[in-house]
PDB file of C-alpha atoms in Angstrom:
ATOM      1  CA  UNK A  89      98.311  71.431  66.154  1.00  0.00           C
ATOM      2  CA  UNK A  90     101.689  72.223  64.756  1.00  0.00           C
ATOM      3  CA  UNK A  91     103.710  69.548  66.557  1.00  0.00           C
ATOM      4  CA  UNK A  92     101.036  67.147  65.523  1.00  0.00           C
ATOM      5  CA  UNK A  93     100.949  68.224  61.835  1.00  0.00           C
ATOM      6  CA  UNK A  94     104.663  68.040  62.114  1.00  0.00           C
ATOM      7  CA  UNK A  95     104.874  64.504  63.431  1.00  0.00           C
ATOM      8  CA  UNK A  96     102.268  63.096  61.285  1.00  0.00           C
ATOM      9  CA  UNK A  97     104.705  64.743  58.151  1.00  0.00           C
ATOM     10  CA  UNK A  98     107.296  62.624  60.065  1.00  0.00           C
ATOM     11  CA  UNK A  99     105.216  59.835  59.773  1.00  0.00           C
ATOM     12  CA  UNK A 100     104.625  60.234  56.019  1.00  0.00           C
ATOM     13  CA  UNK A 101     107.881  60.793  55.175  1.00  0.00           C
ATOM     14  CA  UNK A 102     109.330  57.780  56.633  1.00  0.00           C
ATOM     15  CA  UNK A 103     106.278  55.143  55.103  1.00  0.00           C
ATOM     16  CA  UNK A 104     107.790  57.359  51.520  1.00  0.00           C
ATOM     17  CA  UNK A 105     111.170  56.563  52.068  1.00  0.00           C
ATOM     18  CA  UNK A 106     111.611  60.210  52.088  1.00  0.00           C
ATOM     19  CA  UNK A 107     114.010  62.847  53.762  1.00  0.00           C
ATOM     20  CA  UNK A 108     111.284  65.042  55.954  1.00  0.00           C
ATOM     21  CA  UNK A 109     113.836  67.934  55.745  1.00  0.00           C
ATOM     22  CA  UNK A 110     113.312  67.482  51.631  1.00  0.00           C
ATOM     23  CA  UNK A 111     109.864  69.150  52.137  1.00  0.00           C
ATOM     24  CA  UNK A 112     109.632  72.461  52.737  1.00  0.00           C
ATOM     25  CA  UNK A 113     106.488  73.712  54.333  1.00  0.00           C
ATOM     26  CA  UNK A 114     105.200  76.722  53.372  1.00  0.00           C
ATOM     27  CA  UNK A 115     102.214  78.287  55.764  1.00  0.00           C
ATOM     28  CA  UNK A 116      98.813  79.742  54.380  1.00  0.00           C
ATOM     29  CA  UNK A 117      98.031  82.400  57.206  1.00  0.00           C
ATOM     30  CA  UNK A 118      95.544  83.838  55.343  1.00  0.00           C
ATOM     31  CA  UNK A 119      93.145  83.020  58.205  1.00  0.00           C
ATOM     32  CA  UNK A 120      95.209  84.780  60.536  1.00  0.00           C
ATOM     33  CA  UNK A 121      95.187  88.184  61.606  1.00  0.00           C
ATOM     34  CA  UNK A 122      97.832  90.433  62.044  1.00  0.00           C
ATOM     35  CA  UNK A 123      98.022  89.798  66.126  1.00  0.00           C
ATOM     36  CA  UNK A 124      97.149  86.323  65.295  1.00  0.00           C
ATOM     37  CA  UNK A 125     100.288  85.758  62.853  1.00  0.00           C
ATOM     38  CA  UNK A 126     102.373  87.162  65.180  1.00  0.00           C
ATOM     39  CA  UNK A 127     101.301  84.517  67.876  1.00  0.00           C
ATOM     40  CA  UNK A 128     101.782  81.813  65.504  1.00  0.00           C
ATOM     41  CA  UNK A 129     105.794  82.954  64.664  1.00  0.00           C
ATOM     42  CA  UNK A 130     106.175  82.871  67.984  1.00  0.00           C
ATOM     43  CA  UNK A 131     104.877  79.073  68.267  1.00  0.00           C
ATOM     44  CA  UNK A 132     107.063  78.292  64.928  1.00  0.00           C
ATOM     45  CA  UNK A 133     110.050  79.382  66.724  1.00  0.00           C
ATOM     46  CA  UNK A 134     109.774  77.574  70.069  1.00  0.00           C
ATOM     47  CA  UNK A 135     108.523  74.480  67.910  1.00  0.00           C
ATOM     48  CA  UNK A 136     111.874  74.646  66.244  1.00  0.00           C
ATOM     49  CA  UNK A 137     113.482  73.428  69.525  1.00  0.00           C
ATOM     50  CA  UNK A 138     111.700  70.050  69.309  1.00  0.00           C
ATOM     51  CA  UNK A 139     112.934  66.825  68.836  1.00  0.00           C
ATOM     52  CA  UNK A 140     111.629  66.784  65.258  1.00  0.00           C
ATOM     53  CA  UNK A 141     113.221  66.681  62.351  1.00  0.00           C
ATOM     54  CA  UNK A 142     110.882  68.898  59.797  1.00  0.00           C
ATOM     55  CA  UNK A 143     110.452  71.270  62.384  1.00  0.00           C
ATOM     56  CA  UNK A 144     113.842  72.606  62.783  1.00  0.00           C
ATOM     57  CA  UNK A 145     113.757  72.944  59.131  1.00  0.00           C
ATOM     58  CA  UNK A 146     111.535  76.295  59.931  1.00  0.00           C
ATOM     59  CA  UNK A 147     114.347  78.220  59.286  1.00  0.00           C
ATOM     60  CA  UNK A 148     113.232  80.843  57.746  1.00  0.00           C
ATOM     61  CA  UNK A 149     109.503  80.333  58.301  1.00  0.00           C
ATOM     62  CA  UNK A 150     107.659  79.878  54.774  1.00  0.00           C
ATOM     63  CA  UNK A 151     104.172  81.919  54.779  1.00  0.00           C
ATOM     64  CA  UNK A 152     102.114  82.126  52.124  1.00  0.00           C
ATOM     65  CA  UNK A 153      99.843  84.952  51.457  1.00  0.00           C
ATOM     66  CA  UNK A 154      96.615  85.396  48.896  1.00  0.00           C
ATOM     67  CA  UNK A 155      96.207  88.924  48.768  1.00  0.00           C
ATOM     68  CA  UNK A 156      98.839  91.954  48.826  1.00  0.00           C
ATOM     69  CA  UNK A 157      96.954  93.930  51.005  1.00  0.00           C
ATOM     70  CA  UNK A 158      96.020  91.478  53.933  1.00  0.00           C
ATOM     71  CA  UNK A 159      99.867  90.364  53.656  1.00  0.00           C
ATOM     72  CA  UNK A 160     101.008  94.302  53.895  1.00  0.00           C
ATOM     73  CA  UNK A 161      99.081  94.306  57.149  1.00  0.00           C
ATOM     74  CA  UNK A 162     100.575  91.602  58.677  1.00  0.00           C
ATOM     75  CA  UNK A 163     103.811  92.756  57.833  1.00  0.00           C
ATOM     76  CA  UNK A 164     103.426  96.567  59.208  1.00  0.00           C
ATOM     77  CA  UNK A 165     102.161  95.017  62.337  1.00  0.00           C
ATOM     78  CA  UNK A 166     104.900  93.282  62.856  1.00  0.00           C
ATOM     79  CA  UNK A 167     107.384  95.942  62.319  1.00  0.00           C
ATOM     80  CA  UNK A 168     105.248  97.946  64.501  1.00  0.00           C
ATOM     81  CA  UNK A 169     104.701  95.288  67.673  1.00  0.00           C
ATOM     82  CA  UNK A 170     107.031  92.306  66.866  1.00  0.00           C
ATOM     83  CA  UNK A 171     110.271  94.035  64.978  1.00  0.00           C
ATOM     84  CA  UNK A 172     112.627  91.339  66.463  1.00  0.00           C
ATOM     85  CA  UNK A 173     110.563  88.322  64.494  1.00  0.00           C
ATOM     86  CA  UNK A 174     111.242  90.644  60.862  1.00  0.00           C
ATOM     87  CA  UNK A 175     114.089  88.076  60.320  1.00  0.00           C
ATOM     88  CA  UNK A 176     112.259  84.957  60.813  1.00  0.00           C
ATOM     89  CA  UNK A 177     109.883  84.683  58.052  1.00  0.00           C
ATOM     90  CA  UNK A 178     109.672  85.028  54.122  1.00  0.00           C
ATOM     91  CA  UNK A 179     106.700  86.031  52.338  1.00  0.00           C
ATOM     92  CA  UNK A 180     105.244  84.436  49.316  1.00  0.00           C
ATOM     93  CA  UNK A 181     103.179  85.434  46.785  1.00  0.00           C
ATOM     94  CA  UNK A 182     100.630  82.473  46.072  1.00  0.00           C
ATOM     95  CA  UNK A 183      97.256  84.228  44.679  1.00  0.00           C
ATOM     96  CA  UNK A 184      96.304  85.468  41.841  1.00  0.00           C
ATOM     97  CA  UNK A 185      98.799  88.618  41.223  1.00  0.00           C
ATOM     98  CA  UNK A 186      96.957  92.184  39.171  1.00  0.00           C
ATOM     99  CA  UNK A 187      99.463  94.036  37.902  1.00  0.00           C
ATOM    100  CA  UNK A 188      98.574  96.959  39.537  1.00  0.00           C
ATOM    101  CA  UNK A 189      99.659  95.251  42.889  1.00  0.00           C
ATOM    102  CA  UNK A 190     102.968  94.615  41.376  1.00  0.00           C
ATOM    103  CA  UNK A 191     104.778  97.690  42.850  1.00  0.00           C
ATOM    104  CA  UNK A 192     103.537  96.846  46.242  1.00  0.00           C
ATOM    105  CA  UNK A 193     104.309  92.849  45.964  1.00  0.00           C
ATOM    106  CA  UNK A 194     107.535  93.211  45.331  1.00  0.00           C
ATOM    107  CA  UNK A 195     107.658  95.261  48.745  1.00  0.00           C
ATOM    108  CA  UNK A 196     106.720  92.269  50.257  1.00  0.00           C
ATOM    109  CA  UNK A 197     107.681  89.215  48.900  1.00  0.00           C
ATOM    110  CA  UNK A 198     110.825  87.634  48.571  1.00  0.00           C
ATOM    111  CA  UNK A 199     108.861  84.924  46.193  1.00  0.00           C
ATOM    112  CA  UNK A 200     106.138  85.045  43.292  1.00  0.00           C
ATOM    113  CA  UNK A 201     104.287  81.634  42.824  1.00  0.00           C
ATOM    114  CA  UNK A 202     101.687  82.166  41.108  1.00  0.00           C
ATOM    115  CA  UNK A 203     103.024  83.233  37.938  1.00  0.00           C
ATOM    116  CA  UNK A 204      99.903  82.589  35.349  1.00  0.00           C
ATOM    117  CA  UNK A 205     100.426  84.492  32.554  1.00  0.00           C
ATOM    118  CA  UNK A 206     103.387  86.113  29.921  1.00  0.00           C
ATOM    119  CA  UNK A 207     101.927  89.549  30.487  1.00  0.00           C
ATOM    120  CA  UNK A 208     102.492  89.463  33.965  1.00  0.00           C
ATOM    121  CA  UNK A 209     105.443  88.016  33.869  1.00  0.00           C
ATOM    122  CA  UNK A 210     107.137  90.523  31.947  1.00  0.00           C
ATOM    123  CA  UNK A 211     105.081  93.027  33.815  1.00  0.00           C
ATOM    124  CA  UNK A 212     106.915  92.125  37.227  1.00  0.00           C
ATOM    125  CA  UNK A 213     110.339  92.008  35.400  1.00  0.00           C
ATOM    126  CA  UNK A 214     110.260  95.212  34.072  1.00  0.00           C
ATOM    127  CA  UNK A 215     109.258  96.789  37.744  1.00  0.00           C
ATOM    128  CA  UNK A 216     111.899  94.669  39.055  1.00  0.00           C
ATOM    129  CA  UNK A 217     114.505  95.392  36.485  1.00  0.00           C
ATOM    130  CA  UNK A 218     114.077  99.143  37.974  1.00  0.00           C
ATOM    131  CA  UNK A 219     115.543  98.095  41.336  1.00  0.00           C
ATOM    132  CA  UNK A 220     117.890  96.266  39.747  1.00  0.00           C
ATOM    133  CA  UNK A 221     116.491  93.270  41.450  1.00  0.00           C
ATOM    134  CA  UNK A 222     116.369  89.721  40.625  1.00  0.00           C
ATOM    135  CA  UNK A 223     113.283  87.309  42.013  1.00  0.00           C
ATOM    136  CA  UNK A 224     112.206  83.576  42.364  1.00  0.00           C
ATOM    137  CA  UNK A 225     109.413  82.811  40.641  1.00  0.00           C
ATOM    138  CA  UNK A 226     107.089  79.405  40.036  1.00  0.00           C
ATOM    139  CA  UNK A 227     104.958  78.812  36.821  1.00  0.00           C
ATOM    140  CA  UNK A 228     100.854  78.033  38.450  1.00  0.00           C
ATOM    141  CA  UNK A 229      99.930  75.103  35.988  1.00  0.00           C
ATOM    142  CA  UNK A 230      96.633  74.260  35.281  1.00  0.00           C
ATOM    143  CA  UNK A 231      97.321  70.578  34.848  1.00  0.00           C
ATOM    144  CA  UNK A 232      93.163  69.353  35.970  1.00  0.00           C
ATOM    145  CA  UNK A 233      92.501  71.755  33.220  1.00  0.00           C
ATOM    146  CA  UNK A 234      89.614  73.181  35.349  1.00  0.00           C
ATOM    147  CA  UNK A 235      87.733  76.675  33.686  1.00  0.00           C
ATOM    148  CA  UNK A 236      87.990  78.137  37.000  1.00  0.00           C
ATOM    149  CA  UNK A 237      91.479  77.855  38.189  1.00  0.00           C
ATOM    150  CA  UNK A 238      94.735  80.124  36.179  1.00  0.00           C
ATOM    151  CA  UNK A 239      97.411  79.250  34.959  1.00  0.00           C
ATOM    152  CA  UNK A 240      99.252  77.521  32.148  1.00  0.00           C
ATOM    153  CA  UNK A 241      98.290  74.064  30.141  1.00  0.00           C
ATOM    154  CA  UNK A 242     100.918  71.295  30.630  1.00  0.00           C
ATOM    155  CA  UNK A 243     101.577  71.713  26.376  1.00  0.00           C
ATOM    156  CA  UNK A 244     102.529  74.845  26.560  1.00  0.00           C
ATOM    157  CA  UNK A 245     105.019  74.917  29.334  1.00  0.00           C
ATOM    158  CA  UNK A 246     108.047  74.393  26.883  1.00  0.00           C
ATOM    159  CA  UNK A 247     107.239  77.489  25.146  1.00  0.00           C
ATOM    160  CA  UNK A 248     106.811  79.490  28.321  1.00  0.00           C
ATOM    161  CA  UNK A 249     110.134  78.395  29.432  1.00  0.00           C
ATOM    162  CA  UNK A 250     111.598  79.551  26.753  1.00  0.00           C
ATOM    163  CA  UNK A 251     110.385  82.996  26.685  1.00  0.00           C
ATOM    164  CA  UNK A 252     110.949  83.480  30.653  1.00  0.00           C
ATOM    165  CA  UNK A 253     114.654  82.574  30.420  1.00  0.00           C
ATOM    166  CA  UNK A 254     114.229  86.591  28.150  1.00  0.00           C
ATOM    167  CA  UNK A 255     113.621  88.040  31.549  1.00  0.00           C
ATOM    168  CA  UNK A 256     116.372  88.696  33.535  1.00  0.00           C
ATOM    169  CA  UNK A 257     114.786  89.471  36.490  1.00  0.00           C
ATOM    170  CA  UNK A 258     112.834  86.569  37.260  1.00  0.00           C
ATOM    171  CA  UNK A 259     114.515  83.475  38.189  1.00  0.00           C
ATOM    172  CA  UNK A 260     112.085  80.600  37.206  1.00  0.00           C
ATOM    173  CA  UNK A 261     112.539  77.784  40.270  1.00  0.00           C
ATOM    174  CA  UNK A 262     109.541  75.743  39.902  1.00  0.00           C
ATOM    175  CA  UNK A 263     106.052  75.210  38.928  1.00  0.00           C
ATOM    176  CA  UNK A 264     102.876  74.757  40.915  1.00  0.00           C
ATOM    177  CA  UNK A 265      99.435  73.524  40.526  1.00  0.00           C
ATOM    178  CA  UNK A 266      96.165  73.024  42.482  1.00  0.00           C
ATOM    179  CA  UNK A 267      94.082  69.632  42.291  1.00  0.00           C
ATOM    180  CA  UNK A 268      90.444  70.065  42.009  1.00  0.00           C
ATOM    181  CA  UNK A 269      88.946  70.727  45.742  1.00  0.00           C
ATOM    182  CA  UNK A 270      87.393  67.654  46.832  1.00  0.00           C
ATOM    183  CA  UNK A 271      88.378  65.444  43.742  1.00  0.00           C
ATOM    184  CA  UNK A 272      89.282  61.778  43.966  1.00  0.00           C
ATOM    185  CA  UNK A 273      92.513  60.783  45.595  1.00  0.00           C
ATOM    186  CA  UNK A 274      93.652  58.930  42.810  1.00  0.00           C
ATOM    187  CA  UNK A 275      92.557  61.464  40.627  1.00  0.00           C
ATOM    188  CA  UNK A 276      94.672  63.639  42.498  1.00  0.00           C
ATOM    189  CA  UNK A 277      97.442  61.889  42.439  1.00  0.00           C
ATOM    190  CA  UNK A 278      97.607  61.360  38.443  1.00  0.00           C
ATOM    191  CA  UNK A 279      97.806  65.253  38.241  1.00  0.00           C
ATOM    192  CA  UNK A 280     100.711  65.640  40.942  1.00  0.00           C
ATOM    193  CA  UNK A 281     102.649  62.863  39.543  1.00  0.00           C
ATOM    194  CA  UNK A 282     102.348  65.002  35.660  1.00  0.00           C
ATOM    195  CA  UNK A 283     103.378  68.130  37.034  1.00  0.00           C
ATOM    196  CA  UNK A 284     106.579  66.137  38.899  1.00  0.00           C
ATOM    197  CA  UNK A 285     107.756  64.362  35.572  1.00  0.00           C
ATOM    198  CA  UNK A 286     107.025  67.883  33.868  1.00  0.00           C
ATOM    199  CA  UNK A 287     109.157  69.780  36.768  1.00  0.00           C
ATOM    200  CA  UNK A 288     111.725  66.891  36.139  1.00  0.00           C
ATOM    201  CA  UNK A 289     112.333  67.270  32.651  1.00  0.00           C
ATOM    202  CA  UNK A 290     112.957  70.873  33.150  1.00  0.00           C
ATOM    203  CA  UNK A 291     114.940  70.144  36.345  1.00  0.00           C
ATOM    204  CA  UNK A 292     112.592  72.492  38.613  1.00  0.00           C
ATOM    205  CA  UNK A 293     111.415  71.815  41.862  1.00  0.00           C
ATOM    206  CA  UNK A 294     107.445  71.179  42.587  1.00  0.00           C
ATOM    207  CA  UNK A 295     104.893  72.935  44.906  1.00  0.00           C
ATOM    208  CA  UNK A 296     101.748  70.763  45.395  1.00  0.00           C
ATOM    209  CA  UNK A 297      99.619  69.849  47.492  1.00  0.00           C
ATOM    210  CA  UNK A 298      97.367  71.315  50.332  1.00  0.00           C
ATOM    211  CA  UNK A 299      95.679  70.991  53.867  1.00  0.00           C
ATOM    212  CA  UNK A 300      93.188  68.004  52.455  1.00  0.00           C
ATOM    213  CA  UNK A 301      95.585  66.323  49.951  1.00  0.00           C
ATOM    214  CA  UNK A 302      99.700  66.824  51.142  1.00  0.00           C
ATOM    215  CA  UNK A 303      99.956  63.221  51.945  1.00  0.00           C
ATOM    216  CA  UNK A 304      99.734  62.062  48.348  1.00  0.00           C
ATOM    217  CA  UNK A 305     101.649  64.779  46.987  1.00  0.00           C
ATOM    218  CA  UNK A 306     104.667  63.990  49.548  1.00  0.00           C
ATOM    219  CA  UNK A 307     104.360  60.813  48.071  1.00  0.00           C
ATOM    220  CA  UNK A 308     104.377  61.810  44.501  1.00  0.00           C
ATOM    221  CA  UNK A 309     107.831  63.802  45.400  1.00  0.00           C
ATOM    222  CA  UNK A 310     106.812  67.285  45.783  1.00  0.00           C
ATOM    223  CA  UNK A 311     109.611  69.808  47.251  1.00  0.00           C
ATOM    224  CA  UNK A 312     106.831  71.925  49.174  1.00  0.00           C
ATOM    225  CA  UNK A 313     103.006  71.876  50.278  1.00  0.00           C
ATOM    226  CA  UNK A 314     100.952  74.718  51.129  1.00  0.00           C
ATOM    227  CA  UNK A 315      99.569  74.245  54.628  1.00  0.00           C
ATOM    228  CA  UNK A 316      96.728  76.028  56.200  1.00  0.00           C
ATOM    229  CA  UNK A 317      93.471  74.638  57.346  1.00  0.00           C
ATOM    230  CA  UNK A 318      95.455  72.309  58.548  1.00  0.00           C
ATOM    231  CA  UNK A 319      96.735  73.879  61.432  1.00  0.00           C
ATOM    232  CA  UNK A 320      94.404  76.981  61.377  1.00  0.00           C
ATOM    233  CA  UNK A 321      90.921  75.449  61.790  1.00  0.00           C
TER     234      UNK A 321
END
């Protein structure tokens, strides 16, 4: 299922007039388990030796991860039973972070992007100031202005902006929204083509789209899409 998703990004790509290696993929295991994730870096890594072009652009592999804890498993297991794969993957944050997972987050992940309020942004730069560390972040923006999902409204990203640019710690890369789940293509694709003119003006890159709606957002210019059900169901 991964050399198919791969070919039919191919496919996209070209009808786009897009460079496939311009999107990065980034992999929502949360349906894995540990042994299962482990089985699917191994896959990742011998599907790097095809013939196409996005996947040898799995270097490293992008996985995405809900929850701190089920992420922290997956990681210990592969120190414990897969050490050698350590170096092929990065970890990123891309549920909703508490901030009293914010000492064992930045443990994990080499990424934060789900960055949905001032509070915890200056939360996770004042832990990371501590190690002296410095960490890519993206702004979740609630562009369908839906009750139930986080993050910020599309007027007040200016502001925001200004105020993480304060925090020396985070290094603000992008933004990234969710459409509404099961919404109207078209619909859709009015609320990935505002946050890409947004991202634009502030010269960030985009991360948009999912399992039931990449296509559109490859075609609306996004830099990454969150894959899982996908590949995983």
């Amino acid at each position: 299922r991964l050399l198919d998703f791969f070919e039919e990004l191919d496919q996209v790509c070209n009808v786009c007039s897009r460079k496939v290696e311009d999107v990065k993929v980034l992999f929502a295991t949360k349906y894995l388990n540990p042994e299962q994730f482990v089985s699917f870096l191994n896959i990742c890594k011998e599907t790097m030796g095809s013939d196409l072009k996005g996947a040898k652009g799995l270097t490293p592999i992008l996985i995405g991860e809900n929850r701190v804890q089920e992420a922290e498993e997956k990681l210990e297991y592969v120190r414990q039973e897969a050490f050698e794969l350590l170096q092929e993957f990065s970890m990123i944050m891309i549920g909703t972070l508490q901030k009293n997972k914010i000492n064992k987050a930045i443990k994990i992940f080499t990424e934060i992007h789900s960055i949905d309020s001032l509070d915890l942004a200056d939360e996770l730069n004042r832990r990371l100031e501590r190690e002296n560390r410095v960490m890519p972040v993206f702004l979740e923006v609630n562009v369908s202005k839906e009750e139930s999902k986080h993050g910020f409204r599309v007027g007040e990203i200016g502001a925001i902006i200004k105020e993480l640019k304060l925090l020396k710690s985070l290094k603000l890369e992008g933004l990234m929204t969710m459409a509404p789940y099961g919404g109207d293509l078209e619909e859709i694709r009015g609320i990935y083509r505002k946050l890409k003119e947004l991202a634009d003006g502030y010269e960030l890159q985009t991360s948009m789209g999912m399992s039931s709606d990449w296509k559109v957002a490859v075609s609306e210019g996004t830099d990454m899409i969150r894959i899982g059900s996908r590949i995983f169901e």
